[in-house]
Amino acid sequence: MLRFHASAARLGALALTLALLGSCNSYDLLVHDRFEQADFNSEVDILWVVDSSNSMASAQAEIQANFGDFIAEFANLDSEQGQELAYNSVTDATVAFAEYLQNQERFLNYHMGVTTTDLDSSGNGTQGNIRSLGPIGGSGSCEPPAILTPQSDDVLADFTRLVDVGIAGANTEQGSLAAAYAMCKGQDTDFWQNLDSRPDTDPVKIICQQVPEDQRSCNSSFFREGAATVVIVVSDEGDNTYRNGFLPPPAWVDECENEHIAELTFGECDCRTSWFLDFFDGLEAPVVFATIGPTYQAGSAATAWCDGSERSIPGPCNEFGSDVCGIDFYQQMACMTGGLFSPIKVTTVEDDPISCVLADFQESLRNIGALVSGLSAGWRLSMIPDEDTITVIVDGEVVPSRVDQPSGGWSYSPGDRSIRFSGEDVPGFNAQVDIYYYPLHDRRSQVGRELPF
């Protein structure tokens, strides 16, 4: 969300539109998401957080075997993807931009790295340290991260080595907190110099202050300003992040529970999930979670998803008896960030009694790859909007919805929480896109299914 001094023309257009809409909900915080199409080498930083506990050998092998299907969705390894493109004129650039809209995956400029869910050990690939090609763990200090890019000599071979994180890691897997520490350790000097000026209640300040001073630059150069971040967590157990005794602060959890005491479907787990989501929001860069994990739902029952839809999640497949909250952490991180949840195991209908087997990792990784590719296809919103209040302005002009303008206009895609343009209204090269809306709910109410608390 941005705060800015808008031009008179833009404010006039916005005021007229919102006057017609009125305030359609009880949340009077107007959200403004701004996008600029200044270039079209879309940057996405992809962080893999892989469970390194002793039950993960088969799953790690499946990731290695099907990585090609994942990366094929957004990177043609045989082409010149990722190059910096230069143009002699705006006309040439505009023509190239049209080509980009049709072939975005050729232009996806990615960083890719791997860490583990292990926060108990120290060294390479643990505690949120993006690993090098050296052995996991080691001396206790981090090593220069191995960052895969479109220019890497052999992405497939290097990733196969990186995702082989072994099975000697901690059995208290903490995927979300590992991702949080990884992002703290990727911040620049200005971030650390200004950290103390943040409010003491800010989740970013609270979490990043846990990072030892000598580890603050462990992941430097991985996360780029302006790039989208995709966190891919793969684990056969729930996220033990929710068990942390001091994150979120206990007083904050108590306050949150008291605030929602009248809501029967809102519990402690929702509060904890909300706080960690606020951390990732607070880094002021779009973060999307794609998680592969266990399930507690019965596949025959429809599961309510945070965007109002219902999903069928094959299960229950919860081999190690993870608590509902730990499983829900991964599912809600994916749902609330407009990402994707996939079961690590699915039930078999042939067996009696029904048993669970590894899911089709080829399909799961292909879907996650498509999600990564799709990040550059639309303009992703920072919160779930009240669709009736969305106003879209491109270069100071209000753009009608596609319902009102079949030859073009915009439409909202709830699946990935993005605005998509079509026809004559596709924003041109260097266009500025401003999207205003009221959130469907406040942040805390956007999380949640009924949980057993």
Short mmCIF file of C-alpha atoms in Angstrom, two decimals:
data_model
loop_
_atom_site.label_atom_id
_atom_site.label_comp_id
_atom_site.label_asym_id
_atom_site.label_seq_id
_atom_site.Cartn_x
_atom_site.Cartn_y
_atom_site.Cartn_z
CA MET A 1 0.00 0.00 0.00
CA LEU A 2 1.35 3.40 -0.98
CA ARG A 3 0.68 6.90 0.23
CA PHE A 4 1.40 9.67 -2.23
CA HIS A 5 0.44 13.11 -3.50
CA ALA A 6 -1.68 12.45 -6.58
CA SER A 7 -2.29 14.80 -9.48
CA ALA A 8 -5.52 16.77 -9.59
CA ALA A 9 -6.72 14.86 -12.65
CA ARG A 10 -6.14 11.49 -11.03
CA LEU A 11 -7.76 12.56 -7.78
CA GLY A 12 -10.73 13.90 -9.68
CA ALA A 13 -11.21 10.66 -11.57
CA LEU A 14 -10.84 8.66 -8.39
CA ALA A 15 -13.23 10.86 -6.42
CA LEU A 16 -15.91 10.56 -9.09
CA THR A 17 -15.63 6.80 -9.25
CA LEU A 18 -15.60 6.25 -5.50
CA ALA A 19 -18.51 8.64 -5.06
CA LEU A 20 -20.53 6.41 -7.35
CA LEU A 21 -19.43 3.30 -5.47
CA GLY A 22 -19.77 4.62 -1.96
CA SER A 23 -18.19 2.81 0.95
CA CYS A 24 -19.44 -0.72 0.45
CA ASN A 25 -18.02 -2.26 3.61
CA SER A 26 -17.04 -1.47 7.17
CA TYR A 27 -13.32 -1.16 6.43
CA ASP A 28 -12.72 2.45 5.48
CA LEU A 29 -9.04 2.01 4.68
CA LEU A 30 -8.69 2.74 0.98
CA VAL A 31 -5.90 0.60 -0.46
CA HIS A 32 -3.75 1.91 -3.29
CA ASP A 33 -1.49 -0.42 -5.28
CA ARG A 34 0.77 1.24 -7.84
CA PHE A 35 2.63 -0.48 -10.67
CA GLU A 36 4.96 0.90 -13.29
CA GLN A 37 5.76 -0.87 -16.56
CA ALA A 38 9.19 0.71 -16.84
CA ASP A 39 10.82 -2.45 -18.12
CA PHE A 40 9.83 -5.97 -19.02
CA ASN A 41 12.53 -8.29 -17.79
CA SER A 42 10.24 -9.46 -14.99
CA GLU A 43 12.21 -10.16 -11.83
CA VAL A 44 11.18 -12.98 -9.51
CA ASP A 45 13.25 -14.20 -6.57
CA ILE A 46 12.42 -17.85 -5.81
CA LEU A 47 13.35 -19.19 -2.38
CA TRP A 48 13.00 -22.93 -1.79
CA VAL A 49 12.59 -23.96 1.86
CA VAL A 50 13.04 -27.74 1.97
CA ASP A 51 12.44 -30.03 4.92
CA SER A 52 15.73 -31.76 5.78
CA SER A 53 14.37 -34.19 8.39
CA ASN A 54 14.87 -37.95 8.19
CA SER A 55 11.60 -38.76 6.40
CA MET A 56 12.17 -36.53 3.38
CA ALA A 57 14.47 -38.57 1.10
CA SER A 58 11.69 -39.61 -1.31
CA ALA A 59 10.20 -36.13 -1.53
CA GLN A 60 13.60 -34.55 -2.21
CA ALA A 61 14.18 -37.08 -4.98
CA GLU A 62 10.81 -36.17 -6.52
CA ILE A 63 11.72 -32.47 -6.52
CA GLN A 64 14.98 -33.27 -8.29
CA ALA A 65 13.29 -35.53 -10.83
CA ASN A 66 10.57 -33.03 -11.73
CA PHE A 67 12.42 -29.73 -11.50
CA GLY A 68 12.53 -29.53 -15.29
CA ASP A 69 8.74 -29.34 -15.43
CA PHE A 70 8.78 -26.56 -12.86
CA ILE A 71 11.29 -24.31 -14.56
CA ALA A 72 9.97 -25.01 -18.06
CA GLU A 73 6.89 -22.99 -17.13
CA PHE A 74 8.85 -19.74 -16.99
CA ALA A 75 12.33 -20.27 -18.43
CA ASN A 76 13.42 -21.71 -21.75
CA LEU A 77 16.85 -23.05 -20.89
CA ASP A 78 17.78 -23.28 -24.57
CA SER A 79 17.01 -19.64 -25.36
CA GLU A 80 18.53 -16.31 -24.47
CA GLN A 81 16.13 -15.67 -21.59
CA GLY A 82 17.18 -13.27 -18.91
CA GLN A 83 19.34 -11.08 -21.11
CA GLU A 84 19.21 -7.33 -20.74
CA LEU A 85 17.51 -6.04 -23.86
CA ALA A 86 18.43 -2.70 -25.46
CA TYR A 87 16.34 -0.75 -27.98
CA ASN A 88 17.14 2.13 -30.30
CA SER A 89 13.75 3.80 -30.02
CA VAL A 90 10.51 3.81 -28.08
CA THR A 91 8.83 2.26 -31.14
CA ASP A 92 11.19 -0.72 -31.03
CA ALA A 93 10.64 -1.07 -27.31
CA THR A 94 6.87 -0.93 -27.72
CA VAL A 95 6.94 -3.67 -30.35
CA ALA A 96 9.11 -5.77 -28.07
CA PHE A 97 6.72 -5.13 -25.19
CA ALA A 98 3.87 -6.55 -27.26
CA GLU A 99 6.00 -9.64 -27.87
CA TYR A 100 6.66 -9.85 -24.15
CA LEU A 101 2.93 -9.89 -23.35
CA GLN A 102 2.56 -12.98 -25.53
CA ASN A 103 5.78 -14.73 -24.45
CA GLN A 104 6.45 -13.59 -20.92
CA GLU A 105 8.21 -16.75 -19.81
CA ARG A 106 11.13 -16.02 -22.18
CA PHE A 107 11.82 -12.80 -20.32
CA LEU A 108 11.49 -13.95 -16.71
CA ASN A 109 14.60 -12.86 -14.85
CA TYR A 110 14.86 -15.11 -11.82
CA HIS A 111 17.05 -15.64 -8.80
CA MET A 112 16.70 -19.06 -7.22
CA GLY A 113 18.17 -20.37 -3.98
CA VAL A 114 17.62 -23.07 -1.37
CA THR A 115 17.48 -23.14 2.42
CA THR A 116 15.97 -25.63 4.87
CA THR A 117 13.30 -25.77 7.56
CA ASP A 118 16.07 -26.40 10.13
CA LEU A 119 16.51 -23.58 12.64
CA ASP A 120 18.15 -25.69 15.34
CA SER A 121 21.42 -26.30 13.48
CA SER A 122 23.79 -23.60 12.26
CA GLY A 123 25.84 -22.94 9.16
CA ASN A 124 25.27 -23.46 5.45
CA GLY A 125 21.59 -23.86 4.50
CA THR A 126 20.20 -23.56 8.04
CA GLN A 127 18.63 -20.74 10.09
CA GLY A 128 17.43 -19.11 6.87
CA ASN A 129 20.89 -19.06 5.28
CA ILE A 130 20.59 -19.64 1.54
CA ARG A 131 23.00 -22.49 0.96
CA SER A 132 26.12 -22.69 -1.15
CA LEU A 133 27.01 -25.79 -3.16
CA GLY A 134 29.04 -26.94 -0.15
CA PRO A 135 27.82 -29.37 2.53
CA ILE A 136 24.86 -28.44 4.72
CA GLY A 137 25.81 -27.11 8.16
CA GLY A 138 29.53 -26.96 8.73
CA SER A 139 31.45 -24.35 10.68
CA GLY A 140 28.43 -22.52 12.05
CA SER A 141 28.80 -19.47 9.83
CA CYS A 142 26.98 -18.89 6.57
CA GLU A 143 28.64 -19.28 3.19
CA PRO A 144 28.20 -17.18 0.03
CA PRO A 145 24.79 -18.26 -1.32
CA ALA A 146 24.56 -20.16 -4.58
CA ILE A 147 22.17 -18.02 -6.62
CA LEU A 148 20.83 -19.65 -9.77
CA THR A 149 19.99 -17.22 -12.58
CA PRO A 150 19.18 -17.42 -16.29
CA GLN A 151 22.90 -16.96 -16.89
CA SER A 152 23.95 -19.95 -14.74
CA ASP A 153 25.91 -22.53 -16.74
CA ASP A 154 23.82 -25.55 -15.69
CA VAL A 155 20.71 -24.66 -13.71
CA LEU A 156 19.36 -28.21 -13.69
CA ALA A 157 22.55 -29.77 -12.35
CA ASP A 158 23.14 -27.06 -9.76
CA PHE A 159 19.57 -27.18 -8.48
CA THR A 160 19.75 -30.96 -8.17
CA ARG A 161 22.77 -30.52 -5.89
CA LEU A 162 21.24 -27.65 -3.92
CA VAL A 163 17.92 -29.36 -3.16
CA ASP A 164 19.80 -32.43 -1.90
CA VAL A 165 19.75 -31.03 1.64
CA GLY A 166 20.04 -34.42 3.30
CA ILE A 167 17.92 -35.95 6.04
CA ALA A 168 19.90 -35.04 9.15
CA GLY A 169 18.08 -31.80 9.90
CA ALA A 170 15.93 -30.83 12.86
CA ASN A 171 12.63 -32.63 13.39
CA THR A 172 10.96 -29.39 14.51
CA GLU A 173 10.50 -27.96 11.02
CA GLN A 174 9.80 -24.21 10.90
CA GLY A 175 9.31 -23.29 7.27
CA SER A 176 7.65 -19.89 7.64
CA LEU A 177 10.14 -18.64 10.22
CA ALA A 178 13.06 -19.95 8.13
CA ALA A 179 11.71 -17.93 5.18
CA ALA A 180 11.37 -14.87 7.41
CA TYR A 181 14.96 -15.12 8.64
CA ALA A 182 16.13 -15.66 5.06
CA MET A 183 14.46 -12.43 3.98
CA CYS A 184 15.89 -10.51 6.95
CA LYS A 185 19.36 -11.70 5.98
CA GLY A 186 18.83 -10.49 2.43
CA GLN A 187 18.15 -6.85 3.35
CA ASP A 188 20.57 -4.04 2.55
CA THR A 189 22.55 -1.74 4.85
CA ASP A 190 19.87 0.98 4.85
CA PHE A 191 17.32 -1.51 6.14
CA TRP A 192 19.48 -2.48 9.11
CA GLN A 193 20.41 1.13 9.88
CA ASN A 194 16.73 2.07 10.02
CA LEU A 195 15.42 -1.04 11.77
CA ASP A 196 15.47 0.53 15.24
CA SER A 197 13.27 3.39 14.04
CA ARG A 198 10.39 1.00 13.37
CA PRO A 199 7.71 0.65 16.07
CA ASP A 200 8.54 -1.90 18.75
CA THR A 201 5.37 -3.80 17.80
CA ASP A 202 6.38 -4.14 14.13
CA PRO A 203 6.76 -7.86 13.23
CA VAL A 204 9.62 -6.97 10.87
CA LYS A 205 11.56 -5.36 13.71
CA ILE A 206 10.78 -8.14 16.16
CA ILE A 207 11.85 -10.97 13.83
CA CYS A 208 14.84 -9.36 12.16
CA GLN A 209 16.27 -8.28 15.51
CA GLN A 210 16.72 -11.99 16.26
CA VAL A 211 19.37 -12.22 13.51
CA PRO A 212 22.94 -12.01 14.91
CA GLU A 213 24.83 -9.00 13.61
CA ASP A 214 27.46 -11.11 11.87
CA GLN A 215 24.74 -12.91 9.85
CA ARG A 216 22.79 -9.90 8.62
CA SER A 217 24.31 -10.04 5.14
CA CYS A 218 24.32 -13.83 4.69
CA ASN A 219 21.82 -13.62 1.81
CA SER A 220 22.95 -10.31 0.36
CA SER A 221 22.31 -9.85 -3.37
CA PHE A 222 19.60 -12.54 -3.49
CA PHE A 223 16.49 -10.43 -2.96
CA ARG A 224 16.26 -7.56 -5.45
CA GLU A 225 14.41 -4.30 -5.04
CA GLY A 226 11.21 -4.36 -7.06
CA ALA A 227 11.26 -8.13 -7.61
CA ALA A 228 8.41 -10.40 -6.60
CA THR A 229 9.38 -13.09 -4.11
CA VAL A 230 8.07 -16.64 -4.25
CA VAL A 231 8.66 -18.87 -1.23
CA ILE A 232 8.26 -22.58 -2.01
CA VAL A 233 8.05 -24.75 1.12
CA VAL A 234 8.19 -28.54 0.83
CA SER A 235 7.60 -30.55 4.00
CA ASP A 236 5.83 -33.72 5.12
CA GLU A 237 5.00 -32.18 8.50
CA GLY A 238 3.14 -29.08 9.63
CA ASP A 239 4.86 -25.79 10.31
CA ASN A 240 6.16 -25.71 13.87
CA THR A 241 6.58 -21.95 13.54
CA TYR A 242 3.24 -21.63 15.32
CA ARG A 243 4.71 -23.31 18.44
CA ASN A 244 7.26 -20.53 18.93
CA GLY A 245 6.89 -19.18 22.44
CA PHE A 246 7.88 -15.57 21.74
CA LEU A 247 6.92 -15.02 18.08
CA PRO A 248 4.39 -13.46 17.99
CA PRO A 249 4.78 -11.82 21.40
CA PRO A 250 2.36 -13.52 23.85
CA ALA A 251 0.78 -10.17 24.78
CA TRP A 252 -0.04 -9.54 21.12
CA VAL A 253 -1.65 -12.97 20.76
CA ASP A 254 -3.78 -12.34 23.86
CA GLU A 255 -4.88 -8.97 22.49
CA CYS A 256 -5.76 -10.49 19.14
CA GLU A 257 -7.80 -13.28 20.72
CA ASN A 258 -9.68 -10.81 22.91
CA GLU A 259 -10.41 -8.63 19.91
CA HIS A 260 -12.04 -11.57 18.12
CA ILE A 261 -13.56 -13.28 21.14
CA ALA A 262 -17.06 -13.06 19.67
CA GLU A 263 -16.01 -14.79 16.43
CA LEU A 264 -16.46 -18.52 16.86
CA THR A 265 -14.43 -19.36 13.76
CA PHE A 266 -11.42 -17.23 14.73
CA GLY A 267 -8.84 -18.64 17.12
CA GLU A 268 -5.28 -18.44 18.34
CA CYS A 269 -3.90 -20.03 15.18
CA ASP A 270 -5.53 -17.34 13.05
CA CYS A 271 -3.85 -14.68 15.16
CA ARG A 272 -0.44 -16.29 14.79
CA THR A 273 -0.83 -16.71 11.04
CA SER A 274 -1.98 -13.12 10.69
CA TRP A 275 1.09 -11.82 12.54
CA PHE A 276 3.50 -13.65 10.27
CA LEU A 277 1.61 -12.47 7.20
CA ASP A 278 2.03 -8.94 8.53
CA PHE A 279 5.78 -9.58 8.68
CA PHE A 280 5.96 -10.45 4.98
CA ASP A 281 3.67 -7.52 4.11
CA GLY A 282 5.93 -5.24 6.13
CA LEU A 283 8.93 -5.91 3.89
CA GLU A 284 7.12 -3.82 1.26
CA ALA A 285 7.74 -6.33 -1.52
CA PRO A 286 5.18 -8.82 -2.86
CA VAL A 287 5.69 -12.26 -1.30
CA VAL A 288 3.79 -15.32 -2.52
CA PHE A 289 3.87 -18.71 -0.82
CA ALA A 290 3.58 -22.01 -2.68
CA THR A 291 3.51 -24.87 -0.21
CA ILE A 292 3.60 -28.63 -0.54
CA GLY A 293 2.61 -30.20 2.75
CA PRO A 294 0.40 -32.59 4.73
CA THR A 295 -3.38 -32.39 4.94
CA TYR A 296 -6.01 -32.90 7.62
CA GLN A 297 -9.05 -32.46 5.38
CA ALA A 298 -11.14 -35.32 4.07
CA GLY A 299 -11.01 -35.28 0.29
CA SER A 300 -14.74 -35.89 0.03
CA ALA A 301 -15.53 -32.67 1.91
CA ALA A 302 -15.30 -29.18 0.42
CA THR A 303 -12.77 -26.94 2.17
CA ALA A 304 -13.50 -23.21 2.45
CA TRP A 305 -10.65 -21.15 0.99
CA CYS A 306 -9.82 -17.60 1.99
CA ASP A 307 -10.96 -16.10 -1.32
CA GLY A 308 -14.49 -17.38 -0.77
CA SER A 309 -14.13 -20.42 -3.01
CA GLU A 310 -14.19 -24.07 -1.99
CA ARG A 311 -11.42 -26.57 -2.66
CA SER A 312 -11.19 -30.34 -2.61
CA ILE A 313 -7.97 -31.27 -0.79
CA PRO A 314 -7.12 -35.00 -1.00
CA GLY A 315 -6.66 -36.46 2.44
CA PRO A 316 -6.32 -36.70 5.26
CA CYS A 317 -2.63 -37.52 4.78
CA ASN A 318 -0.87 -36.54 7.97
CA GLU A 319 1.62 -39.34 8.55
CA PHE A 320 3.37 -37.76 11.53
CA GLY A 321 0.31 -36.44 13.34
CA SER A 322 0.96 -32.73 12.88
CA ASP A 323 -1.43 -30.40 14.69
CA VAL A 324 -4.14 -28.77 12.63
CA CYS A 325 -2.61 -25.34 13.23
CA GLY A 326 0.78 -26.41 11.87
CA ILE A 327 -0.82 -27.73 8.69
CA ASP A 328 -3.11 -24.74 8.44
CA PHE A 329 -0.13 -22.40 8.68
CA TYR A 330 1.19 -23.65 5.34
CA GLN A 331 -2.24 -23.69 3.72
CA GLN A 332 -3.11 -20.19 4.89
CA MET A 333 0.28 -18.75 3.93
CA ALA A 334 -0.41 -19.97 0.41
CA CYS A 335 -4.05 -18.91 0.35
CA MET A 336 -3.62 -15.46 1.88
CA THR A 337 -0.73 -14.48 -0.41
CA GLY A 338 -2.52 -15.60 -3.58
CA GLY A 339 -0.25 -18.61 -3.88
CA LEU A 340 -0.80 -22.34 -4.18
CA PHE A 341 -1.11 -25.27 -1.78
CA SER A 342 -0.48 -28.83 -2.95
CA PRO A 343 -0.67 -31.98 -0.84
CA ILE A 344 2.59 -33.88 -0.43
CA LYS A 345 0.63 -37.13 -0.23
CA VAL A 346 -2.80 -38.17 -1.48
CA THR A 347 -5.18 -40.95 -0.57
CA THR A 348 -5.55 -44.02 -2.75
CA VAL A 349 -9.04 -45.29 -3.44
CA GLU A 350 -7.91 -48.78 -4.44
CA ASP A 351 -6.55 -49.76 -1.03
CA ASP A 352 -8.68 -51.02 1.82
CA PRO A 353 -8.15 -49.44 4.24
CA ILE A 354 -7.33 -46.25 2.37
CA SER A 355 -3.64 -45.31 2.52
CA CYS A 356 -1.57 -42.33 1.41
CA VAL A 357 1.09 -42.22 -1.30
CA LEU A 358 3.35 -39.45 -2.60
CA ALA A 359 1.45 -37.01 -4.76
CA ASP A 360 2.27 -36.39 -8.42
CA PHE A 361 5.20 -34.00 -8.01
CA GLN A 362 5.34 -33.43 -11.75
CA GLU A 363 1.89 -31.87 -11.67
CA SER A 364 2.53 -29.99 -8.42
CA LEU A 365 5.79 -28.44 -9.60
CA ARG A 366 4.34 -27.64 -13.01
CA ASN A 367 1.49 -25.79 -11.31
CA ILE A 368 3.91 -23.86 -9.10
CA GLY A 369 5.99 -23.01 -12.16
CA ALA A 370 2.86 -21.68 -13.85
CA LEU A 371 2.17 -19.61 -10.73
CA VAL A 372 5.67 -18.11 -10.94
CA SER A 373 5.18 -17.35 -14.62
CA GLY A 374 1.78 -15.83 -13.92
CA LEU A 375 3.24 -13.29 -11.51
CA SER A 376 4.36 -11.28 -14.51
CA ALA A 377 1.06 -11.67 -16.34
CA GLY A 378 -1.13 -9.62 -14.05
CA TRP A 379 -1.06 -6.78 -11.57
CA ARG A 380 -1.27 -8.52 -8.18
CA LEU A 381 -3.12 -6.73 -5.39
CA SER A 382 -1.71 -6.50 -1.88
CA MET A 383 -5.00 -7.51 -0.20
CA ILE A 384 -8.18 -9.35 -1.14
CA PRO A 385 -10.44 -6.60 -2.54
CA ASP A 386 -14.11 -5.91 -2.30
CA GLU A 387 -14.55 -6.41 -6.04
CA ASP A 388 -17.36 -3.87 -6.29
CA THR A 389 -15.01 -1.08 -5.13
CA ILE A 390 -12.10 -1.65 -7.52
CA THR A 391 -11.09 1.40 -9.56
CA VAL A 392 -8.33 1.11 -12.15
CA ILE A 393 -6.49 4.15 -13.52
CA VAL A 394 -3.82 3.95 -16.22
CA ASP A 395 -1.80 7.10 -16.87
CA GLY A 396 -4.47 9.21 -15.18
CA GLU A 397 -7.43 7.76 -17.10
CA VAL A 398 -10.08 5.54 -15.53
CA VAL A 399 -10.24 2.17 -17.31
CA PRO A 400 -13.67 0.48 -17.44
CA SER A 401 -14.12 -3.11 -16.36
CA ARG A 402 -14.35 -5.72 -19.08
CA VAL A 403 -18.05 -6.15 -18.27
CA ASP A 404 -18.63 -2.59 -19.47
CA GLN A 405 -16.18 -2.71 -22.37
CA PRO A 406 -16.01 -6.10 -24.13
CA SER A 407 -13.33 -4.87 -26.55
CA GLY A 408 -10.89 -4.30 -23.71
CA GLY A 409 -11.06 -3.27 -20.07
CA TRP A 410 -9.85 -5.03 -16.97
CA SER A 411 -11.02 -8.04 -15.01
CA TYR A 412 -10.24 -9.34 -11.54
CA SER A 413 -8.79 -12.83 -11.13
CA PRO A 414 -9.53 -14.07 -7.58
CA GLY A 415 -7.36 -17.15 -8.01
CA ASP A 416 -4.15 -15.12 -7.98
CA ARG A 417 -5.59 -11.84 -6.65
CA SER A 418 -4.63 -9.88 -9.74
CA ILE A 419 -5.99 -7.41 -12.25
CA ARG A 420 -5.71 -8.46 -15.88
CA PHE A 421 -6.13 -6.24 -18.92
CA SER A 422 -7.30 -7.18 -22.39
CA GLY A 423 -7.64 -5.78 -25.87
CA GLU A 424 -7.23 -2.06 -26.38
CA ASP A 425 -6.74 -1.41 -22.67
CA VAL A 426 -3.55 -3.42 -22.13
CA PRO A 427 -1.17 -0.85 -20.55
CA GLY A 428 1.54 0.26 -22.92
CA PHE A 429 5.27 0.53 -22.46
CA ASN A 430 6.17 2.76 -19.46
CA ALA A 431 2.52 3.02 -18.39
CA GLN A 432 1.66 3.73 -14.76
CA VAL A 433 -1.13 1.60 -13.30
CA ASP A 434 -2.94 2.74 -10.13
CA ILE A 435 -5.50 0.43 -8.54
CA TYR A 436 -7.74 1.55 -5.68
CA TYR A 437 -10.12 -0.60 -3.64
CA TYR A 438 -11.50 -1.27 -0.21
CA PRO A 439 -10.34 -4.57 1.32
CA LEU A 440 -12.95 -7.29 1.58
CA HIS A 441 -12.00 -7.76 5.25
CA ASP A 442 -9.37 -6.45 7.58
CA ARG A 443 -6.13 -8.45 7.63
CA ARG A 444 -6.98 -10.55 10.67
CA SER A 445 -10.42 -11.44 9.37
CA GLN A 446 -8.96 -12.45 6.02
CA VAL A 447 -7.39 -15.43 7.72
CA GLY A 448 -9.37 -18.31 8.90
CA ARG A 449 -11.32 -21.45 9.01
CA GLU A 450 -12.75 -22.91 12.15
CA LEU A 451 -9.94 -24.48 14.18
CA PRO A 452 -10.06 -26.65 17.32
CA PHE A 453 -8.93 -24.10 19.93
#
